[in-house]
């Protein structure tokens, strides 16, 4: 039985919901936004600031920190967040059985041999629908939603590459990909439970 | 319940075995090499010749047929095989519940809304091991096996692109990807059965 399951996900694919229900079904700990709270405690940064940077590409801030190395190197806030994230995820996984959503957990915990799941939706219409049904819907029209989906996934891919040197969503980096356009959330949870029992 | 399941697969990922066992478990018809026999009947070509060309890129033969259009167009043998393959797969799917392995069936049957599965192995060592254990092992060393795996998958990708205009193994073209390096064949069959019952 797999004791650590990482859930990577395209924006608006229902991945978070899959992760939450999976943790409930298996009675595993669930870590997602909880990680942000832990990073806040460790670094002293506001949760809002961490949320903004904990899954986004940090390449833009790099030139500033490079210059600083000549005068005494110090991590940029974004790098500090990234380091804290790595440490916290490692510690959380040591506590026992868990489902961790996003934040490069699949790579961070690679030595622990997790089941690495990637949730996506092959049909853009499904993603748009899911976006529209969100509680925190911010009144975007369809064209704007499509742009938002594309932008957020690009940021996740960049961030993942920056932290891991690997490509986000590439077959060789995960064990199971589920398309929530064709397979509903309940069935996705059953599928992952079966895979985890292998 | 999904009545048509298409199984695409990387070379030496165990995809054919998954397809066969899945068809047995669901009591669905299983079509794989049977398709070659049907193409042979329809076109009159030898099975060996069809096997050589029915999943390989046909771009190399194209220039010859292009020239011929000025003198009365006739399909090249490879195009004839391809057309027969499309017709036969469509007819087989009309007969009822089935599992079809490879041969662009996911694309050919897209209007019938099949469950589109892709079997892969993220770990090259697993593929090498599977190659070595094949009955028709042709005495290649590891380096040669890796070359063979890479070559065959490239050919499949080219052929798929030629027939469908889509990328082989890309997330948006399938519903479920299973890594047989991490998930055994028996569990893969259970997973697909669960997905098909959605």
PDB file of N, CA, C and O in Angstrom, chain B residues 7-32:
ATOM      1  N   UNK B   7      -6.648   0.986 -26.392  1.00  0.00           N
ATOM      2  CA  UNK B   7      -5.419   0.928 -25.597  1.00  0.00           C
ATOM      3  C   UNK B   7      -4.231   1.291 -26.491  1.00  0.00           C
ATOM      4  O   UNK B   7      -3.841   0.502 -27.359  1.00  0.00           O
ATOM      5  N   UNK B   8      -3.699   2.476 -26.297  1.00  0.00           N
ATOM      6  CA  UNK B   8      -2.471   2.862 -26.966  1.00  0.00           C
ATOM      7  C   UNK B   8      -1.337   2.508 -26.011  1.00  0.00           C
ATOM      8  O   UNK B   8      -1.551   2.434 -24.807  1.00  0.00           O
ATOM      9  N   UNK B   9      -0.144   2.299 -26.543  1.00  0.00           N
ATOM     10  CA  UNK B   9       0.912   1.852 -25.633  1.00  0.00           C
ATOM     11  C   UNK B   9       2.304   2.115 -26.170  1.00  0.00           C
ATOM     12  O   UNK B   9       2.559   2.012 -27.359  1.00  0.00           O
ATOM     13  N   UNK B  10       3.185   2.459 -25.236  1.00  0.00           N
ATOM     14  CA  UNK B  10       4.600   2.550 -25.585  1.00  0.00           C
ATOM     15  C   UNK B  10       5.102   1.126 -25.834  1.00  0.00           C
ATOM     16  O   UNK B  10       4.594   0.175 -25.220  1.00  0.00           O
ATOM     17  N   UNK B  11       6.115   1.019 -26.670  1.00  0.00           N
ATOM     18  CA  UNK B  11       6.710  -0.292 -26.921  1.00  0.00           C
ATOM     19  C   UNK B  11       7.304  -0.835 -25.623  1.00  0.00           C
ATOM     20  O   UNK B  11       7.968  -0.109 -24.874  1.00  0.00           O
ATOM     21  N   UNK B  12       7.006  -2.087 -25.337  1.00  0.00           N
ATOM     22  CA  UNK B  12       7.543  -2.789 -24.171  1.00  0.00           C
ATOM     23  C   UNK B  12       7.033  -2.238 -22.828  1.00  0.00           C
ATOM     24  O   UNK B  12       7.729  -2.322 -21.820  1.00  0.00           O
ATOM     25  N   UNK B  13       5.824  -1.706 -22.851  1.00  0.00           N
ATOM     26  CA  UNK B  13       5.224  -1.211 -21.603  1.00  0.00           C
ATOM     27  C   UNK B  13       4.228  -2.229 -21.045  1.00  0.00           C
ATOM     28  O   UNK B  13       3.663  -2.020 -19.970  1.00  0.00           O
ATOM     29  N   UNK B  14       3.986  -3.306 -21.777  1.00  0.00           N
ATOM     30  CA  UNK B  14       2.997  -4.304 -21.322  1.00  0.00           C
ATOM     31  C   UNK B  14       1.583  -3.953 -21.744  1.00  0.00           C
ATOM     32  O   UNK B  14       0.620  -4.559 -21.256  1.00  0.00           O
ATOM     33  N   UNK B  15       1.433  -3.005 -22.648  1.00  0.00           N
ATOM     34  CA  UNK B  15       0.110  -2.530 -23.052  1.00  0.00           C
ATOM     35  C   UNK B  15      -0.759  -3.593 -23.696  1.00  0.00           C
ATOM     36  O   UNK B  15      -1.963  -3.666 -23.441  1.00  0.00           O
ATOM     37  N   UNK B  16      -0.134  -4.426 -24.512  1.00  0.00           N
ATOM     38  CA  UNK B  16      -0.894  -5.490 -25.184  1.00  0.00           C
ATOM     39  C   UNK B  16      -1.461  -6.467 -24.144  1.00  0.00           C
ATOM     40  O   UNK B  16      -2.618  -6.878 -24.236  1.00  0.00           O
ATOM     41  N   UNK B  17      -0.619  -6.799 -23.159  1.00  0.00           N
ATOM     42  CA  UNK B  17      -1.033  -7.712 -22.085  1.00  0.00           C
ATOM     43  C   UNK B  17      -2.198  -7.096 -21.291  1.00  0.00           C
ATOM     44  O   UNK B  17      -3.162  -7.776 -20.968  1.00  0.00           O
ATOM     45  N   UNK B  18      -2.092  -5.794 -21.016  1.00  0.00           N
ATOM     46  CA  UNK B  18      -3.174  -5.090 -20.319  1.00  0.00           C
ATOM     47  C   UNK B  18      -4.460  -5.213 -21.142  1.00  0.00           C
ATOM     48  O   UNK B  18      -5.520  -5.564 -20.611  1.00  0.00           O
ATOM     49  N   UNK B  19      -4.367  -4.950 -22.437  1.00  0.00           N
ATOM     50  CA  UNK B  19      -5.538  -4.991 -23.318  1.00  0.00           C
ATOM     51  C   UNK B  19      -6.188  -6.367 -23.334  1.00  0.00           C
ATOM     52  O   UNK B  19      -7.408  -6.500 -23.209  1.00  0.00           O
ATOM     53  N   UNK B  20      -5.347  -7.404 -23.449  1.00  0.00           N
ATOM     54  CA  UNK B  20      -5.854  -8.789 -23.518  1.00  0.00           C
ATOM     55  C   UNK B  20      -6.578  -9.156 -22.230  1.00  0.00           C
ATOM     56  O   UNK B  20      -7.692  -9.672 -22.252  1.00  0.00           O
ATOM     57  N   UNK B  21      -5.904  -8.871 -21.104  1.00  0.00           N
ATOM     58  CA  UNK B  21      -6.498  -9.257 -19.807  1.00  0.00           C
ATOM     59  C   UNK B  21      -7.769  -8.445 -19.517  1.00  0.00           C
ATOM     60  O   UNK B  21      -8.690  -8.924 -18.882  1.00  0.00           O
ATOM     61  N   UNK B  22      -7.757  -7.201 -19.981  1.00  0.00           N
ATOM     62  CA  UNK B  22      -8.930  -6.337 -19.794  1.00  0.00           C
ATOM     63  C   UNK B  22     -10.133  -6.907 -20.546  1.00  0.00           C
ATOM     64  O   UNK B  22     -11.240  -6.984 -20.000  1.00  0.00           O
ATOM     65  N   UNK B  23      -9.887  -7.304 -21.799  1.00  0.00           N
ATOM     66  CA  UNK B  23     -10.965  -7.885 -22.614  1.00  0.00           C
ATOM     67  C   UNK B  23     -11.493  -9.163 -21.949  1.00  0.00           C
ATOM     68  O   UNK B  23     -12.708  -9.376 -21.882  1.00  0.00           O
ATOM     69  N   UNK B  24     -10.586  -9.979 -21.411  1.00  0.00           N
ATOM     70  CA  UNK B  24     -11.005 -11.202 -20.710  1.00  0.00           C
ATOM     71  C   UNK B  24     -11.859 -10.851 -19.491  1.00  0.00           C
ATOM     72  O   UNK B  24     -12.910 -11.434 -19.270  1.00  0.00           O
ATOM     73  N   UNK B  25     -11.393  -9.866 -18.717  1.00  0.00           N
ATOM     74  CA  UNK B  25     -12.097  -9.499 -17.475  1.00  0.00           C
ATOM     75  C   UNK B  25     -13.498  -8.965 -17.767  1.00  0.00           C
ATOM     76  O   UNK B  25     -14.448  -9.262 -17.044  1.00  0.00           O
ATOM     77  N   UNK B  26     -13.607  -8.176 -18.826  1.00  0.00           N
ATOM     78  CA  UNK B  26     -14.893  -7.542 -19.142  1.00  0.00           C
ATOM     79  C   UNK B  26     -15.753  -8.396 -20.079  1.00  0.00           C
ATOM     80  O   UNK B  26     -16.893  -8.034 -20.371  1.00  0.00           O
ATOM     81  N   UNK B  27     -15.144  -9.461 -20.571  1.00  0.00           N
ATOM     82  CA  UNK B  27     -15.779 -10.305 -21.604  1.00  0.00           C
ATOM     83  C   UNK B  27     -16.155  -9.467 -22.837  1.00  0.00           C
ATOM     84  O   UNK B  27     -17.270  -9.536 -23.352  1.00  0.00           O
ATOM     85  N   UNK B  28     -15.197  -8.660 -23.237  1.00  0.00           N
ATOM     86  CA  UNK B  28     -15.310  -7.852 -24.462  1.00  0.00           C
ATOM     87  C   UNK B  28     -14.511  -8.558 -25.570  1.00  0.00           C
ATOM     88  O   UNK B  28     -13.567  -9.308 -25.279  1.00  0.00           O
ATOM     89  N   UNK B  29     -14.840  -8.281 -26.798  1.00  0.00           N
ATOM     90  CA  UNK B  29     -14.009  -8.767 -27.906  1.00  0.00           C
ATOM     91  C   UNK B  29     -12.651  -8.070 -27.835  1.00  0.00           C
ATOM     92  O   UNK B  29     -12.559  -6.931 -27.359  1.00  0.00           O
ATOM     93  N   UNK B  30     -11.623  -8.738 -28.310  1.00  0.00           N
ATOM     94  CA  UNK B  30     -10.270  -8.178 -28.273  1.00  0.00           C
ATOM     95  C   UNK B  30      -9.717  -8.108 -29.687  1.00  0.00           C
ATOM     96  O   UNK B  30      -9.680  -9.118 -30.397  1.00  0.00           O
ATOM     97  N   UNK B  31      -9.312  -6.930 -30.116  1.00  0.00           N
ATOM     98  CA  UNK B  31      -8.768  -6.772 -31.465  1.00  0.00           C
ATOM     99  C   UNK B  31      -7.373  -6.179 -31.415  1.00  0.00           C
ATOM    100  O   UNK B  31      -7.162  -5.111 -30.855  1.00  0.00           O
ATOM    101  N   UNK B  32      -6.460  -6.910 -32.020  1.00  0.00           N
ATOM    102  CA  UNK B  32      -5.068  -6.453 -32.040  1.00  0.00           C
ATOM    103  C   UNK B  32      -4.486  -6.975 -33.353  1.00  0.00           C
ATOM    104  O   UNK B  32      -4.719  -6.402 -34.408  1.00  0.00           O
TER     105      UNK B  32
END
